[in-house]
């Protein structure tokens, strides 16, 4: 009995231990959200390749010490890449990999690894014979990779943490804050690393690196090792034969450098281990990882925010020739509602093509507002350019399909889309490619001008006139004339800028948006601060309430702009204003397109920053289109908000250049050549006055409702008595009588009749 009792007690203790072990394992799984994921990813029954060998045990202590010798082997010399072969139009990857999207032409500084790297003793499987260029970036720059997926050995401080080690990330104005320009290690030794958790089995093919973005410091890594792992504990170093491979890094801090792995490596984690760095600097780097996420048959874990589109559009980066061809195809598909024209030429002679979409292309219809989108003022901000080409295709397809919303928009609006204002700059950026162009390659025109702030500074003229009540020449609050010096041939004005000015003076645009990149926000005027010696100060226009609504209409319908959970692109958090910002409160710019458009024409212009990544990979275009599609349409529809009408004389003829004033808003607009006008206003009741030279003014109350559609508010003006007299006299070939001149003439005639001398 004693033995049975002891045996039962022993069995109970064993069962209790098993139960406790199970509970402990379950608790570990709950603590680690990727616990089960690792279990699934460690098996590969669905891939058409041999199963990977189990991980090798950790190296012995002596071997580890040898690997961490402070004298690393010399890095392989970099090879400047010749022009790589273009990727086929529809590149097909291996059956076991999902199509990552077409890859852009990466033409930048790259170092080509040896193709004969050894494949022995690797516990991470390698894919042989695959096209390395087929894999897109994982998304450090586009923020697809979250901050929680980035880890580092040490950090100098929070603002230089692993989450700042993203390709092309920009530092704040004040460095040493939370937003600095790279990951920087806390110590300068060979034990430092930065790691990316792809969160699924991935075929890694390359690494792109940059130095630290800083105005004052020079920090970059000159060589590094690459390691991969399936569990983040046991790591395998990429080898060149039997030795660890040393990849050549950067020689300065801004130009990206691509290193392709000798053969693709399949793993979940990838780690970059700096081996040498700039002599006078520290271990700091920004990077992007190239890799193809492998398919998960159980759909257990998808890439964060991954989405697809059902629109059958041409999702690729288009060269200038391809852009022109695409426009031609759209025009042939929709000849009755599209027209292709150009507004001028670039410095290099490339035509600045625009697409007009309207039910009567080529003519201005009375009562129909004119809208425009402009993209590519900075040639390297490519996303806006491609969104415009996608929008042109979409509007044509949906119009043909009978989409009631699009049909109404096309029939009631004259839409102009200028996809590439700076084609010379774009060609430079296109040569660099989506990953290797850096932050500024192709930004300026061929002659080095930034189009975005190349317009005449009319703000200063207006504000000086307002500050000096006795200013000798009165400056109106609208249609401010361009200074004569700006019109001279010697002025530093780009030919592209002059072309846009002529375009905007010719067509009575009501609303416009210029698409830019590198941020995710909508900026509205003024873009220039009014106070001297300040670089940031909120400077609203008289129509600030309207501009704020217009900006919010785009931001609120964008998938990410108003998402409070999203990470900031670089340094600025625009969530406090719901994804919008007054341009001057962000950074002051003199001579911006937004300010010029508002002060010289009727057009209300806003800058729409459509993405953190200026030049995203082609595989990102479908998602970026989904992010912006609804916003692009909603913003166009805002052209029908406010009041509209025609100013006529008593004979029913339209009066051009008549002034429309709204009580309480110190900014007027003018009628077009046919006497029609459009005035953007928010819902409310307004006192509106129409006046024109030679006519008596007319005032009426106009109500703007909340429903879409501008309120009709027409005016009929009668001529003044003086104007009628002049018209009658001119009709009969005579001029109005000048009484003082007539008196002098009569006095002279009387003197002659008396015979008296003239000076008597």
CSV table of C-alpha atoms in Angstrom, one decimal, residues 305 332 473 491 570 579:
chain,number,residue,atom,x,y,z
A,305,UNK,CA,-1.7,47.2,-44.6
A,332,UNK,CA,-8.0,57.1,-78.7
A,473,UNK,CA,0.4,103.2,-56.3
A,491,UNK,CA,15.4,87.2,-64.8
A,570,UNK,CA,10.1,62.4,-41.2
A,579,UNK,CA,-3.5,66.0,-42.1
